Amino acid sequence: MEDCGDVGGEDGNARLLCRESVKALVDSVEAFLFDCDGVIWKGDKLIEGVAQTLEMLRSMGKKLVFVTNNATKSRKQFSNKFHSLGLAVSEDEIFSSSYAAAMFLKTNNFPREKKVYVIGEEGLLEELELAGFTPLGGPEDGNKRVELKSNSLFEHDKSVGAVVVGLDHYINYYKLQYGTLCIRENPGCLFIATNCDAVGHMTDLQEWPGAGCMVGAIRGSTEKEPVVVGKPSTFMMDFLLKKFQIHTSKMLMVGDRLDTDILFGQNAGCKTLLVLTGVTSLSVLKDPTNNIQPDYYTGKLSDFLELLGP
Amino acid sequence: MEDCGDVGGEDGNARLLCRESVKALVDSVEAFLFDCDGVIWKGDKLIEGVAQTLEMLRSMGKKLVFVTNNATKSRKQFSNKFHSLGLAVSEDEIFSSSYAAAMFLKTNNFPREKKVYVIGEEGLLEELELAGFTPLGGPEDGNKRVELKSNSLFEHDKSVGAVVVGLDHYINYYKLQYGTLCIRENPGCLFIATNCDAVGHMTDLQEWPGAGCMVGAIRGSTEKEPVVVGKPSTFMMDFLLKKFQIHTSKMLMVGDRLDTDILFGQNAGCKTLLVLTGVTSLSVLKDPTNNIQPDYYTGKLSDFLELLGP
């Protein structure tokens, strides 16, 4: 991983991170933005060397921020997950798409008397409630079945003014009908997607359908396009900037996905680093059809330890 | 419904069916192709006057064909539904997208030793079996749950060579993961959609998400586009032509949907008639943003009775 030879850079292609480039990069960056799944962990397993790498960066005075598209957890639940893996990360350092969905409604002055129908899980409901909204659906609709009988009417709440769709392991036809009716029949009802990731490492051994699957379902039944609040949308960056007061050119976005993490970083004006511990392989990065090139790439996050070491 | 005045025609817009035009139209047509849901019935209720209209057309020597995107039923099950509503329609007169999916595999020489994973219902499995294929999934996966545990692997059959996606009222994360894994990981695995209808009248009182919802979900998780065998694809027309030996210019496609029925008829070179008993309202037809204009439109199928009557 230390050869800085013919590995791009000049031609707009990603450069392999190496001893020569890493110090200048780290010196130029005040905040490290990390994706979680595929960078920090895979499913429930911490990726090797991550704890020591984060510790080293903190000891160098770098701000650490965790920007995740996973909306099944609230920031609090994410903080608990970090702690369970032996990483001291506070809620304040976490920007999840569940939080982004709540903040989107808040910044758009979504009326408090309107309700929010959720296709998603507990953490999404939690963030919406924390922000003062009234969510419906989610886990409590996970076991509901529909009755397709003559003269039976599927009732939905006419005061739902937004449907928020995220990853939902308990997706069913009831929820799909509920969300579809709200978007098609409640005037002005918003359709918000936490993110559109096709798949994710819900377990360490394989990939599973991501929020893009549930969002695709509602897109298919409503023929409407959602507002996406997670990566690669830069909606979250406004909050990050307010909180950290660091110019985006002094931020490095580290991720495992080209079309969300790296694109998010580029859209926001950050430096970008792809790690190969997640969904993107080296061959995908180098494929001529790939048109998203990060500034740098490296095998795994802990390469920083080795490259900056003695 | 009898004024043939300023209702389009010359300018490419749909013409209201009237006494003056109906006789010439009926005389020029040898086969009537009907969509079912929204034309013949709504949910489980026969639309008024349909039985008498079909009887009259048969007595005039017209061939009747029923072309439906609904893939939850086999042709046999559809024939039973027609009979339960008092209409004598045989299996031979029915072309459903469940049958189309099976015929697509057959005409493309899909290997018999490969399996077909089904997101869909009983009728789709039945047609695939009748055509000699080995379907997996469908109803038997309707109550399955996934386990998202560390080290647990979701196994899928590597001999699945096609995933067929249709309307599935028992859609769940298990089926979505199964179909996604086959398409993403089994080399050359086909992704076939029975149709992409956004919604349909699963019950008489309201619309529910259609196959477009399930297809959208798999599109979202695989980032692949399906082969669509139902309307508006004209794949079925080849079979119709072989069977009835009637030129498409002597066929009239009667439907309630612009983007499937009318487009299908137009794509195939048929004359087209929109009825307003289904998903399309007069205001949608006349909306300046609508760019699909049938040759004719009328309120309901039984207008033929009145317009051709004494």
Coordinates of C-alpha atoms in Angstrom, one line a residue:
Chain A
M1 CA 0.0 0.0 0.0
E2 CA 3.0 2.3 0.0
D3 CA 3.8 2.7 -3.7
C4 CA 2.7 6.1 -4.9
G5 CA 3.8 5.3 -8.4
D6 CA 1.4 5.0 -11.4
V7 CA -1.8 5.0 -9.4
G8 CA -3.5 8.1 -10.7
G9 CA -4.1 11.5 -9.2
E10 CA -2.9 13.7 -12.1
D11 CA -5.5 12.3 -14.4
G12 CA -8.4 12.8 -12.0
N13 CA -8.3 9.2 -10.9
A14 CA -8.1 8.2 -7.2
R15 CA -4.6 8.1 -5.7
L16 CA -3.6 5.3 -3.4
L17 CA -2.9 6.7 0.0
C18 CA 0.9 6.3 0.8
R19 CA 3.5 7.5 3.2
E20 CA 4.3 10.5 1.0
S21 CA 0.8 11.8 0.7
V22 CA -0.7 10.8 4.1
K23 CA 1.0 13.4 6.3
A24 CA 0.1 16.3 4.0
L25 CA -3.4 15.1 3.9
V26 CA -3.8 14.7 7.6
D27 CA -2.2 18.1 8.3
S28 CA -4.6 19.8 5.9
V29 CA -7.7 18.3 7.5
E30 CA -9.3 19.4 10.8
A31 CA -12.3 17.1 10.8
F32 CA -12.7 13.5 9.7
L33 CA -16.2 12.5 8.6
F34 CA -16.7 8.8 8.7
D35 CA -19.3 6.5 7.3
C36 CA -19.9 3.7 9.7
D37 CA -21.1 0.5 8.0
G38 CA -18.1 -0.8 5.9
V39 CA -15.7 1.7 7.4
I40 CA -16.0 1.3 11.2
W41 CA -17.9 -1.9 11.4
K42 CA -19.5 -4.6 9.3
G43 CA -22.8 -5.7 10.8
D44 CA -22.0 -6.1 14.5
K45 CA -18.2 -6.6 14.1
L46 CA -15.7 -3.8 14.5
I47 CA -13.2 -3.7 11.7
E48 CA -9.7 -4.4 12.8
G49 CA -7.5 -1.5 13.9
V50 CA -10.4 1.1 13.9
A51 CA -10.2 1.8 17.6
Q52 CA -6.5 2.6 17.6
T53 CA -6.9 4.7 14.4
L54 CA -9.7 6.8 15.9
E55 CA -7.7 7.2 19.1
M56 CA -4.6 8.4 17.2
L57 CA -6.6 10.9 15.2
R58 CA -8.2 12.2 18.4
S59 CA -4.8 12.5 20.0
M60 CA -3.7 14.7 17.0
G61 CA -6.6 17.1 17.8
K62 CA -8.8 16.1 14.9
K63 CA -12.6 16.4 15.2
L64 CA -14.3 13.1 14.4
V65 CA -17.8 13.0 13.0
F66 CA -19.9 9.9 12.0
V67 CA -22.3 10.4 9.1
T68 CA -24.4 7.4 8.5
N69 CA -27.3 6.7 6.2
N70 CA -28.6 3.9 8.5
A71 CA -31.9 5.3 9.8
T72 CA -32.9 2.3 11.8
K73 CA -31.2 3.7 14.9
S74 CA -31.4 7.1 16.6
R75 CA -28.2 9.0 17.5
K76 CA -28.6 7.7 21.0
Q77 CA -28.8 4.1 19.8
F78 CA -25.8 4.6 17.6
S79 CA -23.8 6.0 20.5
N80 CA -24.7 2.8 22.5
K81 CA -23.6 0.7 19.6
F82 CA -20.2 2.5 19.5
H83 CA -19.8 2.0 23.2
S84 CA -20.7 -1.7 23.0
L85 CA -17.9 -2.1 20.4
G86 CA -15.5 -0.3 22.8
L87 CA -15.5 3.1 21.0
A88 CA -16.2 6.2 23.0
V89 CA -18.4 8.2 20.6
S90 CA -20.9 10.7 21.8
E91 CA -24.4 11.5 20.4
D92 CA -23.1 14.9 19.4
E93 CA -20.6 13.4 17.0
I94 CA -23.2 11.3 15.2
F95 CA -25.2 12.5 12.2
S96 CA -27.6 9.8 11.1
S97 CA -30.2 10.0 8.3
S98 CA -32.9 9.4 11.0
Y99 CA -31.8 12.6 12.6
A100 CA -31.6 14.3 9.1
A101 CA -35.2 13.3 8.4
A102 CA -36.4 15.0 11.7
M103 CA -34.2 18.1 11.0
F104 CA -35.6 18.3 7.4
L105 CA -39.1 18.6 8.8
K106 CA -38.0 21.1 11.4
T107 CA -36.1 23.4 9.0
N108 CA -39.1 23.3 6.6
N109 CA -41.5 24.3 9.4
F110 CA -43.5 21.2 9.1
P111 CA -46.7 21.9 11.1
R112 CA -46.8 20.3 14.6
E113 CA -50.4 19.4 14.2
K114 CA -49.7 17.2 11.2
K115 CA -48.5 13.6 11.6
V116 CA -45.7 11.7 10.0
Y117 CA -46.2 8.2 8.7
V118 CA -43.0 6.1 9.0
I119 CA -41.9 3.1 7.0
G120 CA -38.9 2.4 9.1
E121 CA -37.7 1.3 12.5
E122 CA -37.6 2.4 16.1
G123 CA -34.7 4.9 15.8
L124 CA -36.5 6.9 13.1
L125 CA -39.5 7.2 15.3
E126 CA -37.3 8.2 18.2
E127 CA -35.6 11.1 16.3
L128 CA -39.0 12.4 15.0
E129 CA -40.4 12.4 18.5
L130 CA -37.3 14.1 19.9
A131 CA -37.8 16.8 17.4
G132 CA -41.4 17.3 18.6
F133 CA -43.2 15.5 15.8
T134 CA -46.0 12.9 16.0
P135 CA -44.9 9.8 14.1
L136 CA -47.3 6.9 13.2
G137 CA -46.5 3.5 11.8
G138 CA -43.1 1.9 12.0
P139 CA -42.7 -1.2 14.3
E140 CA -46.4 -1.1 15.5
D141 CA -47.5 -1.8 11.9
G142 CA -45.1 -4.7 11.4
N143 CA -47.6 -7.4 12.1
K144 CA -50.6 -5.9 10.5
R145 CA -52.3 -7.6 7.6
V146 CA -54.7 -6.1 5.0
E147 CA -58.2 -7.4 4.2
L148 CA -59.0 -7.3 0.6
K149 CA -62.7 -7.7 0.9
S150 CA -65.5 -6.2 -1.1
N151 CA -66.9 -3.1 0.7
S152 CA -64.1 -3.0 3.2
L153 CA -62.2 0.3 3.3
F154 CA -58.6 0.7 4.3
E155 CA -58.7 3.9 6.5
H156 CA -55.7 6.2 6.7
D157 CA -55.1 9.3 8.8
K158 CA -55.9 12.4 6.7
S159 CA -53.7 14.6 9.0
V160 CA -50.5 12.8 7.8
G161 CA -48.5 15.5 6.1
A162 CA -45.3 13.5 5.5
V163 CA -44.3 9.9 4.8
V164 CA -40.7 9.2 5.8
V165 CA -39.3 6.0 4.2
G166 CA -36.2 4.3 5.4
L167 CA -34.8 0.8 5.8
D168 CA -37.6 -1.4 7.3
H169 CA -36.9 -5.1 8.0
Y170 CA -40.6 -5.6 8.7
I171 CA -41.9 -4.1 5.4
N172 CA -45.4 -5.4 4.5
Y173 CA -48.3 -4.6 2.3
Y174 CA -50.1 -2.8 5.1
K175 CA -47.3 -0.2 5.4
L176 CA -47.0 0.1 1.7
Q177 CA -50.7 0.8 1.3
Y178 CA -50.7 3.2 4.2
G179 CA -47.8 5.2 2.9
T180 CA -49.1 5.1 -0.7
L181 CA -52.6 6.4 0.3
C182 CA -51.1 9.3 2.3
I183 CA -48.8 10.4 -0.5
R184 CA -51.5 9.9 -3.2
E185 CA -54.5 11.3 -1.3
N186 CA -53.5 13.7 1.4
P187 CA -53.0 17.1 -0.4
G188 CA -49.4 18.3 -0.2
C189 CA -48.1 15.2 1.7
L190 CA -44.3 15.0 1.5
F191 CA -42.4 11.9 0.5
I192 CA -39.1 11.9 2.3
A193 CA -36.4 9.2 1.9
T194 CA -33.8 8.8 4.6
N195 CA -31.5 7.5 1.8
C196 CA -31.5 5.3 -1.3
D197 CA -28.8 2.8 -0.6
A198 CA -29.4 -0.4 -2.6
V199 CA -27.9 -2.8 -0.1
G200 CA -25.9 -2.8 3.1
H201 CA -24.1 -5.1 5.4
M202 CA -26.9 -5.7 7.9
T203 CA -24.8 -8.8 8.9
D204 CA -21.1 -9.3 8.7
L205 CA -21.3 -12.1 6.1
Q206 CA -23.4 -10.6 3.4
E207 CA -25.4 -7.7 2.0
W208 CA -29.1 -7.1 2.4
P209 CA -31.6 -4.8 0.7
G210 CA -31.2 -1.2 2.0
A211 CA -33.6 1.7 2.2
G212 CA -33.4 2.0 -1.6
C213 CA -35.6 -1.1 -1.7
M214 CA -38.4 0.4 0.4
V215 CA -38.0 3.8 -1.3
G216 CA -38.2 2.1 -4.7
A217 CA -41.5 0.4 -3.6
I218 CA -43.2 3.7 -2.7
R219 CA -41.7 5.4 -5.8
G220 CA -43.3 2.5 -7.8
S221 CA -46.8 2.8 -6.2
T222 CA -46.9 6.6 -6.1
E223 CA -45.0 7.5 -9.2
K224 CA -43.4 10.3 -7.2
E225 CA -39.8 11.1 -6.5
P226 CA -38.8 11.5 -2.8
V227 CA -36.7 14.2 -1.1
V228 CA -33.6 12.4 0.0
V229 CA -32.0 13.7 3.2
G230 CA -29.2 11.2 3.7
K231 CA -26.0 10.9 1.6
P232 CA -25.3 11.9 -1.2
S233 CA -27.6 14.8 -0.5
T234 CA -25.7 17.5 1.4
F235 CA -28.7 18.5 3.5
M236 CA -26.8 17.3 6.7
M237 CA -23.8 19.4 5.9
D238 CA -25.5 22.6 6.9
F239 CA -25.9 21.1 10.4
L240 CA -22.3 19.9 10.5
L241 CA -21.0 23.3 9.5
K242 CA -23.1 25.1 12.1
K243 CA -21.8 22.8 14.8
F244 CA -18.2 22.5 13.9
Q245 CA -17.5 25.8 12.2
I246 CA -14.9 24.2 9.9
H247 CA -14.7 24.9 6.2
T248 CA -15.5 21.8 4.1
S249 CA -12.2 22.0 2.4
K250 CA -10.7 21.1 5.8
M251 CA -12.9 18.0 6.0
L252 CA -12.1 14.5 4.8
M253 CA -15.0 12.3 4.1
V254 CA -14.1 8.6 4.5
G255 CA -16.5 6.0 3.1
D256 CA -16.9 2.7 1.4
R257 CA -19.5 3.7 -1.2
L258 CA -18.9 5.8 -4.2
D259 CA -22.4 6.8 -5.0
T260 CA -23.3 8.0 -1.4
D261 CA -20.2 8.7 0.7
I262 CA -17.7 9.9 -1.9
L263 CA -20.4 11.7 -3.8
F264 CA -21.6 13.4 -0.6
G265 CA -18.1 14.5 0.2
Q266 CA -17.5 15.8 -3.3
N267 CA -20.9 17.6 -3.4
A268 CA -20.1 19.3 -0.2
G269 CA -16.5 20.3 -1.2
C270 CA -14.7 17.9 1.2
K271 CA -11.6 15.9 0.4
T272 CA -12.6 12.2 0.0
L273 CA -11.1 8.8 0.8
L274 CA -12.5 5.5 -0.2
V275 CA -11.7 2.4 2.0
L276 CA -12.1 -1.0 0.5
T277 CA -13.6 -2.7 3.6
G278 CA -17.2 -2.3 2.5
V279 CA -19.3 -2.5 -0.7
T280 CA -16.7 -1.1 -3.2
S281 CA -14.0 -3.4 -4.5
L282 CA -10.8 -2.1 -6.2
S283 CA -12.1 -3.5 -9.5
V284 CA -15.3 -1.4 -9.2
L285 CA -13.2 1.7 -8.4
K286 CA -10.9 1.1 -11.4
D287 CA -13.7 0.1 -13.8
P288 CA -13.8 2.4 -16.8
T289 CA -17.6 2.8 -16.3
N290 CA -17.1 4.2 -12.8
N291 CA -17.2 8.0 -13.0
I292 CA -17.0 8.8 -9.2
Q293 CA -13.3 9.1 -8.3
P294 CA -12.4 9.9 -4.7
D295 CA -9.2 11.9 -4.0
Y296 CA -7.6 8.9 -2.3
Y297 CA -8.3 5.3 -1.6
T298 CA -6.8 2.8 0.8
G299 CA -7.4 -0.8 1.9
K300 CA -8.7 -0.1 5.4
L301 CA -9.0 2.7 7.9
S302 CA -6.2 1.4 10.0
D303 CA -3.7 2.0 7.1
F304 CA -3.4 5.5 8.7
L305 CA -1.7 3.8 11.7
E306 CA 0.9 2.1 9.5
L307 CA 1.4 5.0 7.1
L308 CA 1.8 7.6 9.8
G309 CA 3.8 5.3 12.1
P310 CA 7.6 5.1 12.5
Chain B
M1 CA -72.3 10.9 -24.5
E2 CA -73.8 11.4 -28.0
D3 CA -72.4 14.8 -28.9
C4 CA -69.6 14.3 -31.5
G5 CA -68.9 18.1 -31.6
D6 CA -65.7 19.7 -30.4
V7 CA -64.3 16.7 -28.7
G8 CA -61.0 16.2 -30.6
G9 CA -60.0 13.7 -33.2
E10 CA -58.6 16.0 -35.9
D11 CA -56.0 17.4 -33.6
G12 CA -54.8 14.0 -32.3
N13 CA -56.8 14.2 -29.2
A14 CA -59.2 11.4 -28.2
R15 CA -62.7 11.5 -29.7
L16 CA -65.8 10.9 -27.6
L17 CA -67.5 7.7 -28.9
C18 CA -70.9 8.7 -30.3
R19 CA -73.7 7.3 -32.5
E20 CA -72.0 8.6 -35.6
S21 CA -68.6 7.0 -35.0
V22 CA -69.5 3.8 -33.1
K23 CA -70.9 1.8 -36.0
A24 CA -68.0 2.4 -38.3
L25 CA -65.6 1.6 -35.5
V26 CA -67.4 -1.7 -34.6
D27 CA -67.6 -2.7 -38.3
S28 CA -63.9 -2.1 -38.8
V29 CA -62.9 -4.3 -35.8
E30 CA -62.8 -8.1 -35.7
A31 CA -61.4 -8.6 -32.2
F32 CA -62.1 -6.6 -29.0
L33 CA -59.2 -6.7 -26.5
F34 CA -60.3 -5.9 -23.0
D35 CA -58.5 -5.0 -19.9
C36 CA -60.4 -6.5 -16.9
D37 CA -59.9 -4.4 -13.8
G38 CA -61.6 -1.1 -14.3
V39 CA -63.3 -2.2 -17.5
I40 CA -65.1 -5.5 -16.7
W41 CA -65.0 -5.4 -13.0
K42 CA -63.8 -3.3 -10.0
G43 CA -62.4 -5.6 -7.3
D44 CA -65.0 -8.3 -7.0
K45 CA -67.9 -6.3 -8.5
L46 CA -69.0 -6.6 -12.1
I47 CA -69.4 -3.2 -13.8
E48 CA -73.0 -2.5 -14.8
G49 CA -74.0 -3.5 -18.3
V50 CA -70.9 -5.4 -19.1
A51 CA -72.6 -8.8 -19.4
Q52 CA -75.1 -7.5 -22.0
T53 CA -72.4 -5.7 -23.9
L54 CA -70.1 -8.7 -24.3
E55 CA -73.2 -10.8 -25.3
M56 CA -74.1 -8.3 -28.0
L57 CA -70.5 -8.2 -29.3
R58 CA -70.3 -12.0 -29.4
S59 CA -73.7 -12.1 -31.2
M60 CA -72.1 -9.7 -33.9
G61 CA -69.4 -12.3 -34.4
K62 CA -66.6 -10.4 -32.7
K63 CA -63.7 -12.2 -31.1
L64 CA -63.3 -11.3 -27.4
V65 CA -59.9 -11.4 -25.7
F66 CA -59.1 -10.4 -22.2
V67 CA -55.6 -9.0 -21.6
T68 CA -54.8 -8.4 -18.0
N69 CA -51.7 -7.3 -16.1
N70 CA -53.0 -8.9 -12.9
A71 CA -50.5 -11.8 -12.3
T72 CA -51.9 -13.0 -9.0
K73 CA -54.3 -15.4 -10.9
S74 CA -53.7 -18.0 -13.6
R75 CA -55.8 -18.1 -16.7
K76 CA -57.8 -20.9 -15.1
Q77 CA -58.4 -18.8 -12.0
F78 CA -59.5 -15.9 -14.1
S79 CA -61.9 -18.1 -16.0
N80 CA -63.4 -19.1 -12.7
K81 CA -63.7 -15.5 -11.7
F82 CA -65.5 -14.6 -14.9
H83 CA -67.9 -17.5 -14.4
S84 CA -68.5 -16.5 -10.7
L85 CA -69.6 -13.0 -12.1
G86 CA -71.9 -14.7 -14.6
L87 CA -69.7 -14.2 -17.7
A88 CA -68.8 -17.2 -19.9
V89 CA -65.2 -16.6 -20.7
S90 CA -62.8 -19.5 -21.4
E91 CA -59.2 -19.9 -20.5
D92 CA -58.3 -19.6 -24.2
E93 CA -59.7 -16.1 -24.3
I94 CA -57.5 -14.9 -21.4
F95 CA -54.0 -13.5 -21.7
S96 CA -52.7 -12.6 -18.2
S97 CA -49.2 -11.4 -17.3
S98 CA -48.8 -14.5 -15.2
Y99 CA -49.1 -16.5 -18.5
A100 CA -46.9 -13.9 -20.3
A101 CA -44.1 -14.5 -17.7
A102 CA -44.2 -18.2 -18.3
M103 CA -44.3 -17.7 -22.1
F104 CA -41.4 -15.3 -22.0
L105 CA -39.2 -18.0 -20.3
K106 CA -40.4 -20.6 -22.8
T107 CA -39.7 -18.5 -25.9
N108 CA -36.3 -17.6 -24.6
N109 CA -35.4 -21.3 -24.0
F110 CA -35.0 -20.8 -20.3
P111 CA -33.2 -24.0 -19.2
R112 CA -35.5 -26.5 -17.5
E113 CA -32.9 -27.4 -14.9
K114 CA -32.8 -23.8 -13.6
K115 CA -35.3 -22.6 -11.1
V116 CA -37.5 -19.5 -11.0
Y117 CA -37.8 -17.4 -7.8
V118 CA -41.2 -15.8 -7.5
I119 CA -42.3 -12.6 -5.7
G120 CA -45.9 -13.0 -6.4
E121 CA -48.9 -15.2 -5.8
E122 CA -50.5 -18.6 -6.5
G123 CA -51.5 -17.9 -10.1
L124 CA -48.1 -17.0 -11.2
L125 CA -46.6 -20.2 -9.7
E126 CA -49.4 -22.1 -11.5
E127 CA -48.6 -20.7 -14.9
L128 CA -44.9 -21.3 -14.5
E129 CA -45.5 -24.9 -13.5
L130 CA -48.0 -25.5 -16.3
A131 CA -45.2 -24.3 -18.7
G132 CA -42.9 -26.9 -17.2
F133 CA -40.7 -24.7 -15.0
T134 CA -39.8 -25.1 -11.3
P135 CA -40.9 -22.1 -9.3
L136 CA -39.7 -21.3 -5.8
G137 CA -41.0 -18.8 -3.3
G138 CA -44.4 -17.1 -3.6
P139 CA -47.0 -17.9 -1.0
E140 CA -44.8 -20.4 0.9
D141 CA -42.3 -17.6 1.8
G142 CA -45.1 -15.3 2.9
N143 CA -44.6 -16.0 6.6
K144 CA -40.8 -16.3 6.7
R145 CA -38.8 -13.9 8.8
V146 CA -35.1 -13.1 8.5
E147 CA -32.5 -13.4 11.2
L148 CA -30.0 -10.6 11.2
K149 CA -27.5 -12.3 13.5
S150 CA -23.7 -12.1 13.4
N151 CA -22.3 -15.1 11.5
S152 CA -25.7 -16.3 10.3
L153 CA -25.9 -16.6 6.5
F154 CA -29.0 -16.2 4.4
E155 CA -28.8 -19.1 2.0
H156 CA -30.3 -18.9 -1.5
D157 CA -30.5 -21.4 -4.3
K158 CA -27.6 -20.9 -6.8
S159 CA -29.6 -22.6 -9.5
V160 CA -32.2 -19.8 -9.7
G161 CA -31.8 -18.3 -13.2
A162 CA -34.8 -15.9 -13.1
V163 CA -36.6 -13.8 -10.6
V164 CA -40.2 -13.0 -11.6
V165 CA -41.8 -10.1 -9.7
G166 CA -45.5 -9.4 -9.7
L167 CA -48.1 -8.1 -7.3
D168 CA -47.6 -9.8 -3.9
H169 CA -49.9 -8.9 -1.0
Y170 CA -47.6 -10.9 1.3
I171 CA -44.4 -9.1 0.4
N172 CA -41.7 -9.2 3.1
Y173 CA -38.0 -8.7 3.7
Y174 CA -37.3 -12.4 3.3
K175 CA -38.6 -12.4 -0.2
L176 CA -36.9 -9.1 -1.0
Q177 CA -33.6 -10.5 0.2
Y178 CA -34.1 -13.8 -1.7
G179 CA -34.9 -12.1 -5.0
T180 CA -32.1 -9.5 -4.5
L181 CA -29.4 -12.2 -3.8
C182 CA -30.4 -14.2 -6.9
I183 CA -30.3 -11.2 -9.2
R184 CA -27.1 -9.8 -7.7
E185 CA -25.2 -13.0 -7.1
N186 CA -26.4 -15.7 -9.6
P187 CA -24.5 -15.1 -12.8
G188 CA -26.9 -14.2 -15.7
C189 CA -30.0 -14.3 -13.5
L190 CA -33.0 -12.6 -15.3
F191 CA -35.1 -10.0 -13.6
I192 CA -38.7 -10.2 -15.1
A193 CA -41.6 -8.0 -14.1
T194 CA -45.1 -9.1 -14.8
N195 CA -46.0 -5.4 -15.1
C196 CA -45.3 -2.1 -13.4
D197 CA -48.8 -0.8 -12.6
A198 CA -48.5 1.7 -9.8
V199 CA -51.9 0.9 -8.2
G200 CA -55.0 -1.1 -8.9
H201 CA -58.5 -1.7 -7.7
M202 CA -57.8 -4.7 -5.5
T203 CA -61.1 -3.8 -3.8
D204 CA -64.1 -2.0 -5.2
L205 CA -63.8 1.0 -2.9
Q206 CA -60.2 2.1 -3.4
E207 CA -56.8 1.6 -5.0
W208 CA -53.9 -0.4 -3.6
P209 CA -50.2 -0.7 -4.6
G210 CA -49.7 -2.7 -7.7
A211 CA -46.9 -4.8 -9.1
G212 CA -45.0 -1.5 -9.7
C213 CA -44.5 -1.4 -6.0
M214 CA -42.7 -4.8 -5.7
V215 CA -40.8 -4.2 -9.0
G216 CA -39.7 -0.8 -7.6
A217 CA -38.4 -2.5 -4.5
I218 CA -36.3 -5.0 -6.4
R219 CA -35.2 -2.3 -8.8
G220 CA -34.1 -0.3 -5.7
S221 CA -32.1 -3.1 -4.2
T222 CA -30.5 -4.5 -7.4
E223 CA -30.1 -1.2 -9.4
K224 CA -31.2 -3.3 -12.4
E225 CA -34.0 -2.7 -14.8
P226 CA -36.5 -5.6 -15.4
V227 CA -37.8 -7.1 -18.6
V228 CA -41.5 -6.2 -18.5
V229 CA -43.8 -8.8 -20.1
G230 CA -47.2 -7.3 -19.3
K231 CA -48.8 -4.2 -20.8
P232 CA -47.6 -1.8 -22.2
S233 CA -44.9 -4.2 -23.5
T234 CA -46.3 -5.9 -26.7
F235 CA -44.7 -9.3 -25.8
M236 CA -48.2 -10.8 -25.5
M237 CA -49.3 -9.6 -28.9
D238 CA -47.2 -12.3 -30.7
F239 CA -49.2 -15.0 -29.0
L240 CA -52.5 -13.2 -29.7
L241 CA -51.6 -12.9 -33.4
K242 CA -50.6 -16.5 -33.6
K243 CA -53.9 -17.6 -32.0
F244 CA -56.4 -15.3 -33.7
Q245 CA -54.7 -14.6 -37.1
I246 CA -56.2 -11.1 -37.1
H247 CA -54.2 -8.1 -38.2
T248 CA -53.7 -5.6 -35.3
S249 CA -55.4 -2.8 -37.3
K250 CA -58.6 -4.9 -36.9
M251 CA -58.3 -5.0 -33.1
L252 CA -59.7 -2.5 -30.6
M253 CA -57.9 -2.3 -27.2
V254 CA -60.3 -1.2 -24.5
G255 CA -58.8 -0.2 -21.2
D256 CA -58.9 2.2 -18.3
R257 CA -55.2 3.0 -18.1
L258 CA -53.4 5.3 -20.4
D259 CA -49.8 4.2 -19.6
T260 CA -50.5 0.5 -19.9
D261 CA -53.7 -0.4 -21.9
I262 CA -53.8 2.5 -24.3
L263 CA -50.0 2.5 -24.8
F264 CA -50.1 -1.3 -25.3
G265 CA -52.8 -0.9 -28.0
Q266 CA -50.9 1.9 -29.7
N267 CA -47.5 0.1 -29.5
A268 CA -49.1 -2.9 -31.2
G269 CA -50.9 -1.0 -33.9
C270 CA -54.5 -1.5 -32.6
K271 CA -57.3 1.0 -32.4
T272 CA -57.7 2.2 -28.8
L273 CA -60.7 3.1 -26.6
L274 CA -60.4 4.5 -23.0
V275 CA -63.3 3.9 -20.6
L276 CA -63.7 6.1 -17.5
T277 CA -64.8 3.3 -15.1
G278 CA -61.2 2.7 -13.8
V279 CA -58.1 4.7 -12.8
T280 CA -58.3 7.4 -15.5
S281 CA -60.6 10.4 -15.0
L282 CA -61.7 12.7 -17.8
S283 CA -59.6 15.5 -16.3
V284 CA -56.5 13.3 -16.5
L285 CA -57.2 12.5 -20.1
K286 CA -57.7 16.1 -21.0
D287 CA -54.8 17.4 -18.9
P288 CA -52.3 19.2 -21.1
T289 CA -49.5 17.2 -19.5
N290 CA -51.0 13.9 -20.7
N291 CA -49.4 12.8 -23.9
I292 CA -51.1 9.5 -24.4
Q293 CA -54.3 10.0 -26.4
P294 CA -56.5 7.0 -27.3
D295 CA -58.5 7.1 -30.6
Y296 CA -61.7 7.2 -28.6
Y297 CA -63.0 7.4 -25.1
T298 CA -66.4 6.8 -23.5
G299 CA -67.8 6.6 -20.0
K300 CA -68.3 2.9 -19.7
L301 CA -68.2 -0.3 -21.7
S302 CA -72.0 -0.5 -21.8
D303 CA -72.2 2.7 -23.8
F304 CA -71.9 0.4 -26.8
L305 CA -75.3 -0.9 -26.0
E306 CA -76.9 2.5 -26.0
L307 CA -75.0 3.9 -29.0
L308 CA -75.6 0.9 -31.2
G309 CA -79.2 0.5 -30.0
P310 CA -82.4 1.7 -31.7

